[in-house]
Structure formats: C-alpha cells, structure tokens
Short mmCIF file of C-alpha atoms and ligand atoms in Angstrom, two decimals:
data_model
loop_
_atom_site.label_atom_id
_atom_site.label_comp_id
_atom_site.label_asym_id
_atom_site.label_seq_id
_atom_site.Cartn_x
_atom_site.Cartn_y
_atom_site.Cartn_z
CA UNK A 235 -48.53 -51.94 82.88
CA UNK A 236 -51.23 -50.78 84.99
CA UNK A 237 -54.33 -52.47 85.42
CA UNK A 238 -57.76 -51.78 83.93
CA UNK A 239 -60.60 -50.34 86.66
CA UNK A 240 -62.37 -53.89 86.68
CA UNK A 241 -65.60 -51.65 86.70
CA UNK A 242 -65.19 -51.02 83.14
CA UNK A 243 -64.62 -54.60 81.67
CA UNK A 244 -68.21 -54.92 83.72
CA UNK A 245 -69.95 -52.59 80.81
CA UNK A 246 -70.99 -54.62 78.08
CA UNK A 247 -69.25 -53.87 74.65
CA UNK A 248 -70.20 -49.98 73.07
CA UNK A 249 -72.36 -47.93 74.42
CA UNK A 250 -75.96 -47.56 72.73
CA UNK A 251 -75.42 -44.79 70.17
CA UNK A 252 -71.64 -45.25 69.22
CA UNK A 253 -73.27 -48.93 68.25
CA UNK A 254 -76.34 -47.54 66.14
CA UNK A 255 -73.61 -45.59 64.18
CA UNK A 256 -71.59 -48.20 63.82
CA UNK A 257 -74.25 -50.07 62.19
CA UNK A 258 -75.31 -46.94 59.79
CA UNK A 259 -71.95 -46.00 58.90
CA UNK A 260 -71.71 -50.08 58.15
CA UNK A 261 -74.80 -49.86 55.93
CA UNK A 262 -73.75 -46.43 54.15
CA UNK A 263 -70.10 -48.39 52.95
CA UNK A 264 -71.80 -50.64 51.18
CA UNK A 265 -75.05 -48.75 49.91
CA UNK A 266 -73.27 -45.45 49.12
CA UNK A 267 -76.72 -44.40 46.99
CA UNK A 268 -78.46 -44.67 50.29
CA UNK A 269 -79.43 -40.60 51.62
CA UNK A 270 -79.79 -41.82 55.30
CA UNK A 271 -82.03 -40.06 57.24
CA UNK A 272 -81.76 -40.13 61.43
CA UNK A 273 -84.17 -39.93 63.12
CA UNK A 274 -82.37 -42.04 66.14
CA UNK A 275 -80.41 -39.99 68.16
CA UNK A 276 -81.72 -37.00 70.88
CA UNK A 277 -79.31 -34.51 68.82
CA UNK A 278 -81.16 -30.98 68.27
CA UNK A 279 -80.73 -29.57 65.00
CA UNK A 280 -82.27 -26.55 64.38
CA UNK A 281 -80.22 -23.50 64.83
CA UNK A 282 -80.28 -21.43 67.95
CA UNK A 283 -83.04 -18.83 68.04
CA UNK A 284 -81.95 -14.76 68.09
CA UNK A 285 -82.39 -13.56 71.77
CA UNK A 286 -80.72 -16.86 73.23
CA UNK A 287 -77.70 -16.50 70.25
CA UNK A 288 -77.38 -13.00 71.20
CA UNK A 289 -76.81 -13.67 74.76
CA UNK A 290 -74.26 -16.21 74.01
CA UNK A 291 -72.30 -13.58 71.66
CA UNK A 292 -72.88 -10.60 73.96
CA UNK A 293 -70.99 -12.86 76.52
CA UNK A 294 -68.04 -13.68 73.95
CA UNK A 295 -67.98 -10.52 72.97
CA UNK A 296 -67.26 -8.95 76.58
CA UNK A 297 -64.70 -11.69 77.89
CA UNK A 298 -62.57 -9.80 75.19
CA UNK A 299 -62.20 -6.79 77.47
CA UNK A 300 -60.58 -6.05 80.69
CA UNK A 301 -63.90 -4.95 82.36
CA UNK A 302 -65.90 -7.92 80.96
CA UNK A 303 -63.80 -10.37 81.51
CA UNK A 304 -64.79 -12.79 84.25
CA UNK A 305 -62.59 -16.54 85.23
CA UNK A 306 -63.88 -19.52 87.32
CA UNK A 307 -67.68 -19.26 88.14
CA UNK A 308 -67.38 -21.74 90.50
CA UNK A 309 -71.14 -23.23 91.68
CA UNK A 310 -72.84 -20.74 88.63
CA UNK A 311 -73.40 -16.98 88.06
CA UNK A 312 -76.29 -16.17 91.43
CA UNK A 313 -78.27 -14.45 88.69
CA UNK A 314 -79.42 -17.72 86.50
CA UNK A 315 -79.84 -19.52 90.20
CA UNK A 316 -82.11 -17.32 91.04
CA UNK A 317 -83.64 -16.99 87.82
CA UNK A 318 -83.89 -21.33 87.57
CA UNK A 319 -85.58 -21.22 91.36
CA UNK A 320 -88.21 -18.70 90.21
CA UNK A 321 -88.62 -20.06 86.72
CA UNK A 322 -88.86 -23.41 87.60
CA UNK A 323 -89.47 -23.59 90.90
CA UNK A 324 -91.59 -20.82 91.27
CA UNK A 325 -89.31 -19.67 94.45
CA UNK A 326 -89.68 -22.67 96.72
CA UNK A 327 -85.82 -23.17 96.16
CA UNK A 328 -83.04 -20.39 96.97
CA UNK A 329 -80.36 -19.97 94.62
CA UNK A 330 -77.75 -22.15 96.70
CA UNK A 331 -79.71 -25.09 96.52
CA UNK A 332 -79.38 -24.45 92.34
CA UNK A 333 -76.16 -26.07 90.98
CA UNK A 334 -75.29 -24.86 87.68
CA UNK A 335 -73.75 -27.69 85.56
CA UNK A 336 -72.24 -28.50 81.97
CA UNK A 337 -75.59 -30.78 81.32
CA UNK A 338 -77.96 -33.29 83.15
CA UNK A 339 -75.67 -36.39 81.94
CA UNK A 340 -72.14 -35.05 83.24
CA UNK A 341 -74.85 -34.54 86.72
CA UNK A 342 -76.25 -37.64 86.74
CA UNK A 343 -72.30 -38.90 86.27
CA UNK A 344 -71.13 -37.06 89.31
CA UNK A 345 -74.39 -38.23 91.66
CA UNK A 346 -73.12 -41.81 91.86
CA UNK A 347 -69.97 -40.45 93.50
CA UNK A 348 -72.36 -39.74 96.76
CA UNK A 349 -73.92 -42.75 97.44
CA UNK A 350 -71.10 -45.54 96.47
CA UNK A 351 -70.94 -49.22 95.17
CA UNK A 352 -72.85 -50.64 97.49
CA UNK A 353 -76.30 -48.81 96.73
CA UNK A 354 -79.19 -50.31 95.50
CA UNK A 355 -79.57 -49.08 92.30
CA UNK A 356 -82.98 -49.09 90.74
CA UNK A 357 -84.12 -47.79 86.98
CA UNK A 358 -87.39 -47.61 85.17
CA UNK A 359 -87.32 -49.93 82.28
CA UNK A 360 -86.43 -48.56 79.64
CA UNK A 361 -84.83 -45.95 80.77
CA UNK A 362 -81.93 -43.38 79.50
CA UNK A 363 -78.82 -45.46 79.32
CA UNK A 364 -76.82 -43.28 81.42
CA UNK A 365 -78.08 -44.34 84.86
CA UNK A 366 -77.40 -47.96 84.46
CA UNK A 367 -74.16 -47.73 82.74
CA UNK A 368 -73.15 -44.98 85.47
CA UNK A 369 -73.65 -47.55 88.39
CA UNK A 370 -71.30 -49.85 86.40
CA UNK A 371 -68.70 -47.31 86.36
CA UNK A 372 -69.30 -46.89 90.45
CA UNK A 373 -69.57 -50.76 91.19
CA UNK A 374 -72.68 -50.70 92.10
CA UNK A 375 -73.97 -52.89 89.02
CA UNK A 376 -72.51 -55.33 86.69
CA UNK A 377 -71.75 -57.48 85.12
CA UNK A 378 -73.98 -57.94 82.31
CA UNK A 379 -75.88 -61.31 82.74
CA UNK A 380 -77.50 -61.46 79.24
CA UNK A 381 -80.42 -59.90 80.08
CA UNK A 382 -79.75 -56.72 82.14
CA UNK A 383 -76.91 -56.00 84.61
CA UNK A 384 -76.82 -57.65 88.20
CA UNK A 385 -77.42 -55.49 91.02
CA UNK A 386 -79.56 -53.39 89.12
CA UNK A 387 -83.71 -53.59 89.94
CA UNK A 388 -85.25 -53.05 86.33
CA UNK A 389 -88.56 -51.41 87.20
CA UNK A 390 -90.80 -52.59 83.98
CA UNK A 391 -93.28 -50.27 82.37
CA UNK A 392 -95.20 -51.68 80.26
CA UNK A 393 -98.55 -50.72 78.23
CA UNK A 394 -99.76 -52.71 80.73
CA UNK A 395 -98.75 -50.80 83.20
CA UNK A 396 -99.43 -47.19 81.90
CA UNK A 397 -95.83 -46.58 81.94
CA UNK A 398 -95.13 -46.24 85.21
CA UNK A 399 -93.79 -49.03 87.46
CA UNK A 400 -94.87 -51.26 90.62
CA UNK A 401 -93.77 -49.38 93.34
CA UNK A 402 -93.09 -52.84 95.38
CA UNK A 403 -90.50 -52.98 93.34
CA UNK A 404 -89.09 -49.78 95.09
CA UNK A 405 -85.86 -50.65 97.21
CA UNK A 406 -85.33 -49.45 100.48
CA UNK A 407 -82.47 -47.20 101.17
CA UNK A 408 -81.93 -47.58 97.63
CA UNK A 409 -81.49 -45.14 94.37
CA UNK A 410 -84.07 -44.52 92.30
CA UNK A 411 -84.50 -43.05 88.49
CA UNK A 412 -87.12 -41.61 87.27
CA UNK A 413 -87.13 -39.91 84.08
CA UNK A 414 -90.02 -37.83 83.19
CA UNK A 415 -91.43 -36.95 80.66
CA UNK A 416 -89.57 -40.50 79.71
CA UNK A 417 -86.99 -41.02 77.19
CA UNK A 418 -87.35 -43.68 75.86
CA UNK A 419 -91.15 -44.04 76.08
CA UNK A 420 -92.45 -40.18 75.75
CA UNK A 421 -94.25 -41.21 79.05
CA UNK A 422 -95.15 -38.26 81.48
CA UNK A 423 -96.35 -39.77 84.89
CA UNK A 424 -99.30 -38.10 86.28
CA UNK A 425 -99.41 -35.84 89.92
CA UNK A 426 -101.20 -39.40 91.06
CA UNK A 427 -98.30 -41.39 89.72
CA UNK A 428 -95.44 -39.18 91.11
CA UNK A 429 -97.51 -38.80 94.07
CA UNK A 430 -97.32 -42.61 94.89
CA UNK A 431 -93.62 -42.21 93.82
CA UNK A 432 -92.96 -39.78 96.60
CA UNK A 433 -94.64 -41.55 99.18
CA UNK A 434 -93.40 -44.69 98.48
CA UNK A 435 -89.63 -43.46 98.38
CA UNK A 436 -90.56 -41.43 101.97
CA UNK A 437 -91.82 -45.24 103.05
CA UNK A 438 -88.65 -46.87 101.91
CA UNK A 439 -85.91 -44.17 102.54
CA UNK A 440 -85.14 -44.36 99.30
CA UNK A 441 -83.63 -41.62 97.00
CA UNK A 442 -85.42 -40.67 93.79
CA UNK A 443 -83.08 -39.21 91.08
CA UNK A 444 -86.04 -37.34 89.11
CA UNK A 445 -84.49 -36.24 85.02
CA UNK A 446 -86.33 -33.71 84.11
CA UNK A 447 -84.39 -32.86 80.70
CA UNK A 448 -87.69 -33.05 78.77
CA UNK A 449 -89.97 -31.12 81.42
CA UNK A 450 -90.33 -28.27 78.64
CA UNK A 451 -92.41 -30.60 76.07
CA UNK A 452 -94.97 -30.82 78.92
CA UNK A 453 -98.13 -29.00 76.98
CA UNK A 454 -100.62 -30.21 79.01
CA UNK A 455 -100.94 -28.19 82.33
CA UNK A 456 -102.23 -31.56 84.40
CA UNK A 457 -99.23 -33.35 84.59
CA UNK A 458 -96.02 -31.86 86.50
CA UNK A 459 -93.04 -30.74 85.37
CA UNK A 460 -90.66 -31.12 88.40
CA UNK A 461 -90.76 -33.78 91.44
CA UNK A 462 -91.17 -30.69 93.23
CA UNK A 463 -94.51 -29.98 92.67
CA UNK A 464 -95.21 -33.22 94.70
CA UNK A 465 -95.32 -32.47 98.10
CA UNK A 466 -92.86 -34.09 100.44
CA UNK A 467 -90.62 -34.43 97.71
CA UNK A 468 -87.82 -32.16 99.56
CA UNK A 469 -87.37 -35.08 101.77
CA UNK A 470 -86.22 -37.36 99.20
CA UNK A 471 -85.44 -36.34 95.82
CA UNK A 472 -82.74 -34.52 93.72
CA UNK A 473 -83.39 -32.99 90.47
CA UNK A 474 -81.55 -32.29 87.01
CA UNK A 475 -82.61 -30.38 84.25
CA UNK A 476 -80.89 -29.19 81.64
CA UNK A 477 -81.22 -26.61 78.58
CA UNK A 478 -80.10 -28.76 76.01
CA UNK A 479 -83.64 -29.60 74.68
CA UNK A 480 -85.47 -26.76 75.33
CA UNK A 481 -83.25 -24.38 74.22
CA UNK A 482 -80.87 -26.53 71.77
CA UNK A 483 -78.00 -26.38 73.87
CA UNK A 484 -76.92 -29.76 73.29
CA UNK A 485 -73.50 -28.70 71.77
CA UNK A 486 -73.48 -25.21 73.89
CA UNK A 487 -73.67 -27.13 77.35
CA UNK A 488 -75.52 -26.29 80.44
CA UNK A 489 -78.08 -27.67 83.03
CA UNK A 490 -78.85 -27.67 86.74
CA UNK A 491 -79.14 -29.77 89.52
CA UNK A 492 -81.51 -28.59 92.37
CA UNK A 493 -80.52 -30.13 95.74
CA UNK A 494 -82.91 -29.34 98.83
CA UNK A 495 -80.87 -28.19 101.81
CA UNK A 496 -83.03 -30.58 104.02
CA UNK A 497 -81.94 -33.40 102.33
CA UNK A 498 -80.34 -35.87 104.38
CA UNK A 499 -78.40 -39.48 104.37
CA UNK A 500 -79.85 -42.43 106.92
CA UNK A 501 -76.85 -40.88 109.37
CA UNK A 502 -78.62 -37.43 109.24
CA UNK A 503 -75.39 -35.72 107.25
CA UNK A 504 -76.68 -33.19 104.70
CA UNK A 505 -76.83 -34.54 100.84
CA UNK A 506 -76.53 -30.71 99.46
CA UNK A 507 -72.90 -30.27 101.57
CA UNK A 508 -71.54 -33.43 100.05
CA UNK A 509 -73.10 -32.35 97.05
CA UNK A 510 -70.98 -29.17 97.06
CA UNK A 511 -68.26 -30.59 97.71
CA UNK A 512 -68.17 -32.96 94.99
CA UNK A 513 -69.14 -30.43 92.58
CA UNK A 514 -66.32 -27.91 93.92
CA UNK A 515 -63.69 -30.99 93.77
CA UNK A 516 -64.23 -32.54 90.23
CA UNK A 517 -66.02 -29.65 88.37
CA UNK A 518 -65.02 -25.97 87.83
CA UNK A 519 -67.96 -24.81 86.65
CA UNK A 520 -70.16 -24.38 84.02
CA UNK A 521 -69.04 -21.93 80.64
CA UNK A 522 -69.80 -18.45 81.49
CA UNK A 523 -70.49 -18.03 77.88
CA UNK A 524 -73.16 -21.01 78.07
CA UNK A 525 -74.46 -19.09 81.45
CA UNK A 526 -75.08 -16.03 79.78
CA UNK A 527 -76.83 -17.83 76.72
CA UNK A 528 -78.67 -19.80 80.10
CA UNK A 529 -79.90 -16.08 81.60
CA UNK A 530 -80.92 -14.84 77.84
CA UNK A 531 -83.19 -18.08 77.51
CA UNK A 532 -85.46 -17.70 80.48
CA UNK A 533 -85.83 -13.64 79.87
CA UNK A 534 -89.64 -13.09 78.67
CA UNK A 535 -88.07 -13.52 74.61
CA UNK A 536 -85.88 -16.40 75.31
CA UNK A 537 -89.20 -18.73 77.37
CA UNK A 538 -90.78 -17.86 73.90
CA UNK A 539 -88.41 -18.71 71.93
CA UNK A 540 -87.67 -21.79 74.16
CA UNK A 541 -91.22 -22.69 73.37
CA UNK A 542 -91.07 -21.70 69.66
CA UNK A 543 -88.35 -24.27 69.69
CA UNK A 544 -89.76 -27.63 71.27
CA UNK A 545 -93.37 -26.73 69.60
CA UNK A 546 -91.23 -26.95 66.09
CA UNK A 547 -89.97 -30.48 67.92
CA UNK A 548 -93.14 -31.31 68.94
CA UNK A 549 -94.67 -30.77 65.48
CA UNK A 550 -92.40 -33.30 64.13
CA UNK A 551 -93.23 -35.66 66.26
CA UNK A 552 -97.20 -35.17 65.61
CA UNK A 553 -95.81 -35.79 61.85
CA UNK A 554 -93.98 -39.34 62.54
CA UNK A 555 -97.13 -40.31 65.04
CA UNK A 556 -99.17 -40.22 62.85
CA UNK A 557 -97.72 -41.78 59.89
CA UNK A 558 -96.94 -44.66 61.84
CA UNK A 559 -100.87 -44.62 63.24
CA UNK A 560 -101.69 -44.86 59.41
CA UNK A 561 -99.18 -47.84 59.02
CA UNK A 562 -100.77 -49.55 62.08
CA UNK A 563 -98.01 -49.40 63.87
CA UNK A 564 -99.18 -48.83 68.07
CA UNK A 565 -96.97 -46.43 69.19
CA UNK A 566 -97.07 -43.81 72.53
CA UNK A 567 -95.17 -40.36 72.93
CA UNK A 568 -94.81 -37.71 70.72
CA UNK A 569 -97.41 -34.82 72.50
CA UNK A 570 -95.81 -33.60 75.88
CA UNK A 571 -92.44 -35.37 74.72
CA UNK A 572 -89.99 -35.48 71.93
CA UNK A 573 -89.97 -39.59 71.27
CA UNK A 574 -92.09 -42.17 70.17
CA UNK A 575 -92.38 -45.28 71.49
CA UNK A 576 -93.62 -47.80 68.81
CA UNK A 577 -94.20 -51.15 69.27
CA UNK A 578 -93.47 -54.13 66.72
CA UNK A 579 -95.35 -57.28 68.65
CA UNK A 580 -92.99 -60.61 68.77
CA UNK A 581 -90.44 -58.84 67.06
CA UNK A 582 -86.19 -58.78 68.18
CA UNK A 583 -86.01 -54.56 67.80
CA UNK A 584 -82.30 -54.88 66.53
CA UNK A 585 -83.79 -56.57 63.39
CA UNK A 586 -86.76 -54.08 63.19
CA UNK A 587 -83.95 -51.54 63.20
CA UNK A 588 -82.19 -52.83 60.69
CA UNK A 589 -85.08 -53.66 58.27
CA UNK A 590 -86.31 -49.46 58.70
CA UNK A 591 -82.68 -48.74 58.18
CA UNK A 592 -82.12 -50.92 55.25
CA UNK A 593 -86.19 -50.12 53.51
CA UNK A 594 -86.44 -47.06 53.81
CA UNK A 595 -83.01 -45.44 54.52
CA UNK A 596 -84.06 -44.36 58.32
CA UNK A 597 -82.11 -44.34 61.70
CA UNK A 598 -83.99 -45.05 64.62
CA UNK A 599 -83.16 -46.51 68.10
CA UNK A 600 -83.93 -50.15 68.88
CA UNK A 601 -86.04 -50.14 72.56
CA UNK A 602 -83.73 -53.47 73.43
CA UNK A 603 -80.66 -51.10 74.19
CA UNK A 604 -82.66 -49.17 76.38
CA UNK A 605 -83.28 -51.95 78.90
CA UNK A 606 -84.70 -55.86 78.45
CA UNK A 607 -88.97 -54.14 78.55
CA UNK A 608 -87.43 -52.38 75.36
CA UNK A 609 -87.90 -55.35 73.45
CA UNK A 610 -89.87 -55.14 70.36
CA UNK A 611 -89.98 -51.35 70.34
CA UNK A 612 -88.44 -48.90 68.07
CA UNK A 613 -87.65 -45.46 69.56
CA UNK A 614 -88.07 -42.73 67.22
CA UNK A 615 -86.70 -38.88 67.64
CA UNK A 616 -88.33 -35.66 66.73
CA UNK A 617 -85.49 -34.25 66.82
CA UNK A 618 -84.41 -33.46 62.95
CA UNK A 619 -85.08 -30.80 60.32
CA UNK A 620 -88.66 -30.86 58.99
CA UNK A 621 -88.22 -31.90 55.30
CA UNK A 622 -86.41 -34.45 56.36
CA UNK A 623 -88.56 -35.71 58.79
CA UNK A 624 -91.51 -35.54 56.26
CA UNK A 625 -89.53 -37.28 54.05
CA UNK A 626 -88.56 -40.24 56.40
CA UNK A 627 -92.19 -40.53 57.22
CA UNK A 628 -92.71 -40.79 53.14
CA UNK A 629 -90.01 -43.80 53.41
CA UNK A 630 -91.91 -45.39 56.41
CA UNK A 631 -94.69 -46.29 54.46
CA UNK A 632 -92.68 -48.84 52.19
CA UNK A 633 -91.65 -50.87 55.14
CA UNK A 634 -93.09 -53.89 54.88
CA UNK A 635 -93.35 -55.97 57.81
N1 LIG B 845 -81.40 -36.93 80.48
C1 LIG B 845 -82.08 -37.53 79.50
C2 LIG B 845 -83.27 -38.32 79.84
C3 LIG B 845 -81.65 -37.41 78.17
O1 LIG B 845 -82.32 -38.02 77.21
C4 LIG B 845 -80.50 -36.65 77.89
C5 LIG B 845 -79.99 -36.52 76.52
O2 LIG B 845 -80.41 -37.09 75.57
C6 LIG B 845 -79.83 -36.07 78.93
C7 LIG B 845 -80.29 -36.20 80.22
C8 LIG B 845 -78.55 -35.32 78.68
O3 LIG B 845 -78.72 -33.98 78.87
P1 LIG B 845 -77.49 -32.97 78.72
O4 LIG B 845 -77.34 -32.65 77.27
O5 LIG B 845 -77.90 -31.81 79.55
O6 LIG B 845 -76.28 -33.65 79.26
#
C-alpha cells in the first residue's frame, strides 16, 4: 500500500479541540445528569443578524435565475475587494492586493505552501494551533519533543512580559506569527509593540504573518487593528482576516488575505504573484453566496450590526471576567477580545480542565494545548448564548481549588 506523508506521523496525536471533545463527550457517558455547558471552543452562536442574512438569501435567491446566476469567482467579486481595502484599509490597498478566501485558517493553510520546509518558523507562545501544526504538515517543524515541536522558535509571552515577546528571539529570514488581538491570551499589542515588531522583522528579513481574525473586538481606538497601520509594514508582512467573528460566519465561510504588491522574497521575486498563483491552483474561490453575505456586512447596517454582534460577545466576556475576578482567579482578555486568559499558579491546566469540567459542568480550553507558556492557564470563550454563560459563571463559583 502506499506510504503515509511522514509529515503527518510528525503531529502529535488529535488535534486540540477534537481532544477537548473527546474528553466531554467521555465525561457526558458516564454523568448523563450532567447539562454541560461550553464555554471552550471559538464557535459563534448567536444567529445571524437581518441585513447580513438578507444578503446571503438575496444571493441564493438570484443564483436560481438565468440572469442571476453567476459560476467560479475566481480571486473574489472586485466589489467586496474594494469594499475590504476601504473598510479596512482605509484605501492604502487596491482591490488586487485583496484575496478573497473561504476563512483565515484554510489562508494561513495555503501560506506555508510559499515559503517551504526549510523556513524558520517562529510562533508567539501560546498561540492559535493552526500555525504550528501547519509547519508540521509542510516539514518545516516536527517532531514533537515533549515539550513543543523542533524547528519551531516558541516566542514566550508571559505576564511578565506584557504579552508580547523578545524580539531577539525574532529569526532572520524566518516566518513569523503574530496574532492580534491574541487568541489564546485576549492580548492586543500596542502601536509601540507592533512598531518594534515591524522594525525588527525589516532588521531580520523576516516575514510576519499578522491574524487579524479578532481585529473587530478592538474597542479601544489606541491600539491597531491591522499590521498596516504600522508603517513599513508593506515591506514585510501579509495579513488575514476573516468574517467569521465579527459577523458569525464561522459556518457561512469567508475571509481575506491582503498581500502588498511590493512584497518581495530575499531573490527579489514578488510574494503577491506566487501568492496568486497558489490561490488560482488549489482554491476556486470563495462562495458567492458567502460574498454577497461579505458585501451586506460592511454596508453602513451590516458594520452595525457587525458591532451589535461582538459587543453582545464582548458583554459575555465582561460577565465571565468578572466572576472569575470575584473567585480570585488572575485572569487577562475579555475587553478588546473575545477570550480570557486565566491563570491557575503551579497548576498542570489539563487537570484544571478537568476539575471545571467535572465541578461545575463547564468546557473550557486548557492553555497547555496552546503551546508549553500555556501552562497553568485556562482559556475561556465568550462565545455562547447569554443564559448560559450566566449560568456557567453561577457554576464557577463552586469550584473549589
Ligand atoms: N485565526 C484565529 C486566531 C482564530 O482563532 C480562528 C478561529 O478560531 C481563525 C483564524 C479561523 O478563522 P476562519 O473561521 O476564518 O477560518
């Protein structure tokens, strides 16, 4: 029989959620009086709001006719690039250097493909699981030592650090993650912080992969919302961003990745060619139906109801902050992102996990599967329906610890 891509023996056993509901769906069989409440995975849940749900049927509704129908949209309908480079980017890119995409994670996916096995990979730590098990996929991590994979340069942030890593650490020519406002942590670096992040990549030559997917909790207008805002950033950094947060298209699919045309590889070849041609070789294109749903959410109703949305989010989190505050529980997070980061000194978070999950009947994320700094922490979601998240604060307070 044919062999298996050694690449994939290289990931260590399940990937982070499929293992959390694993160990739920373990605890359920055998406490089958236990109403489980999540509040663990980044899954929206509250239903779409009218203007954006219109725009999605309105799209549905015309493919069913011969003068509305519409195939293969190739890089993305030129109306929602040029409405995501004004929107977001307040014109400084042109619609070409826009690629529409089916989310930030199928992006991220397709970026390794540029850059190879043998790039430097590094990640902030924690960070989204996606970027380190990606570079396992491409070769260009693994295997897992016990501790972290080799290959890959764990930037740590730390309370001690403020959340935002040594930029020594930075490797040159290398690949860099940044994920801001953070998930895990509910971090947001600061214009200083991404300004050093800039420079230092310029420095280096290295590549800064800035996730933006949360950019639309930002609430407080000092801290930036796009890599872009930074200048010199067009010399060094890709974004993606993605509507599944802000507008709850998590299940509807659809997200962006701006590429600057200036962009270039140590050899001088341009990043947003090969970048095109990936994209036109292993992707056809976002849904038009998601597209349409993508135009309706950044007309004048759909930005409010995008912020109608992650406000509601945001309130939860507020609500689990501060009932874990009044356990004294340290956490960080929760009020320009959608996660809290709470800490549980000296303790493995696996069996922090388990204890919330078996006290009060609440899902959360142990930090450890994030990276090796996400020991001891507990990441907790906003993302859920608001009686039950008042309820699974209720529950927190008979954890005993
Ligand atoms: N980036 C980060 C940091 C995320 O947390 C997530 C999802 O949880 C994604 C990207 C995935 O976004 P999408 O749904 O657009 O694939």
């Amino acid at each position: 029989m044919i062999s298996r891509n050694p690449c994939i023996s290289n990931l260590k056993a399940g990937y982070l959620f499929p293992e959390i509901a694993k160990r739920r769906r373990a605890f359920a069989e055998t406490h089958p009086e236990a109403n489980i409440i999540s509040l663990g995975v980044g899954n929206t849940t509250e239903p779409l709001l009218p203007h954006i749900s219109r725009g999605l049927a309105e799209a549905a509704r015309k493919l069913g006719a011969a003068e509305g129908y519409s195939g293969y949209s190739d890089e993305g309908l030129l109306a929602l690039r040029e409405r995501i480079a004004e929107t977001f980017y307040k014109g400084h890119f042109s619609a070409d250097e826009i690629f529409i995409s089916d989310g930030a994670k199928c992006d991220i996916g397709r970026l390794q493909l540029l850059f190879g096995a043998k790039t430097k990979i590094a990640v902030q730590d924690p960070s989204y699981p996606v970027y380190v098990d990606g570079s396992v996929l491409t070769g260009a991590a693994g295997p897992w030592s016990g501790t972290g994979y080799q290959g890959i340069i764990y930037l740590p942030c730390t309370a001690e650090n403020g959340y935002f890593p040594d930029m020594d650490l930075i490797p040159e020519h290398g690949l860099v993650y940044f994920c801001s406002p953070n998930n895990p942590t509910g971090a947001v670096a600061t214009w200083k912080q991404l300004t050093a992040l800039v420079k230092t990549s310029v420095e280096k030559g290295a590549l800064i992969v800035f996730d933006a997917a949360y950019s639309e909790y930002i609430r407080d207008d000092q801290l930036p919302k796009s890599i872009f805002e930074i200048e010199g950033a067009k010399t060094c950094a890709i974004e993606v961003n993605s509507f599944s947060k802000s507008a709850g298209f998590t299940g509807v699919r659809l997200g962006w990745t701006a590429v600057p045309k200036r962009l270039a590889y140590a050899g001088g070849e341009s990043i947003h060619a090969d970048w095109a041609r990936v994209c036109g070789t292993i992707f056809n294109g976002a849904s038009n139906i998601a597209q349409a749903g993508g135009l309706a959410a950044l007309e004048p109703e759909g930005l409010q109801e995008m912020r109608q949305l992650s406000d509601f989010y945001l309130g939860n989190a507020q609500l689990i902050r501060s009932a874990l505050q009044k356990l004294g529980i340290s956490c960080v997070g929760g009020d320009n992102s959608p996660y809290i980061w709470a800490k549980f000194p000296g303790r493995d978070s696996w069996e922090v996990f388990a204890e919330i999950l078996e006290q009060c009947w609440v899902v959360t994320t142990p930090g450890a599967g994030f990276g090796p700094a996400g020991q001891s922490f507990i990441r907790f979601s906003a993302f859920g329906h608001r009686s039950d998240v008042e309820e699974a604060c209720k529950r927190l307070e008979k954890l005993t610890r």
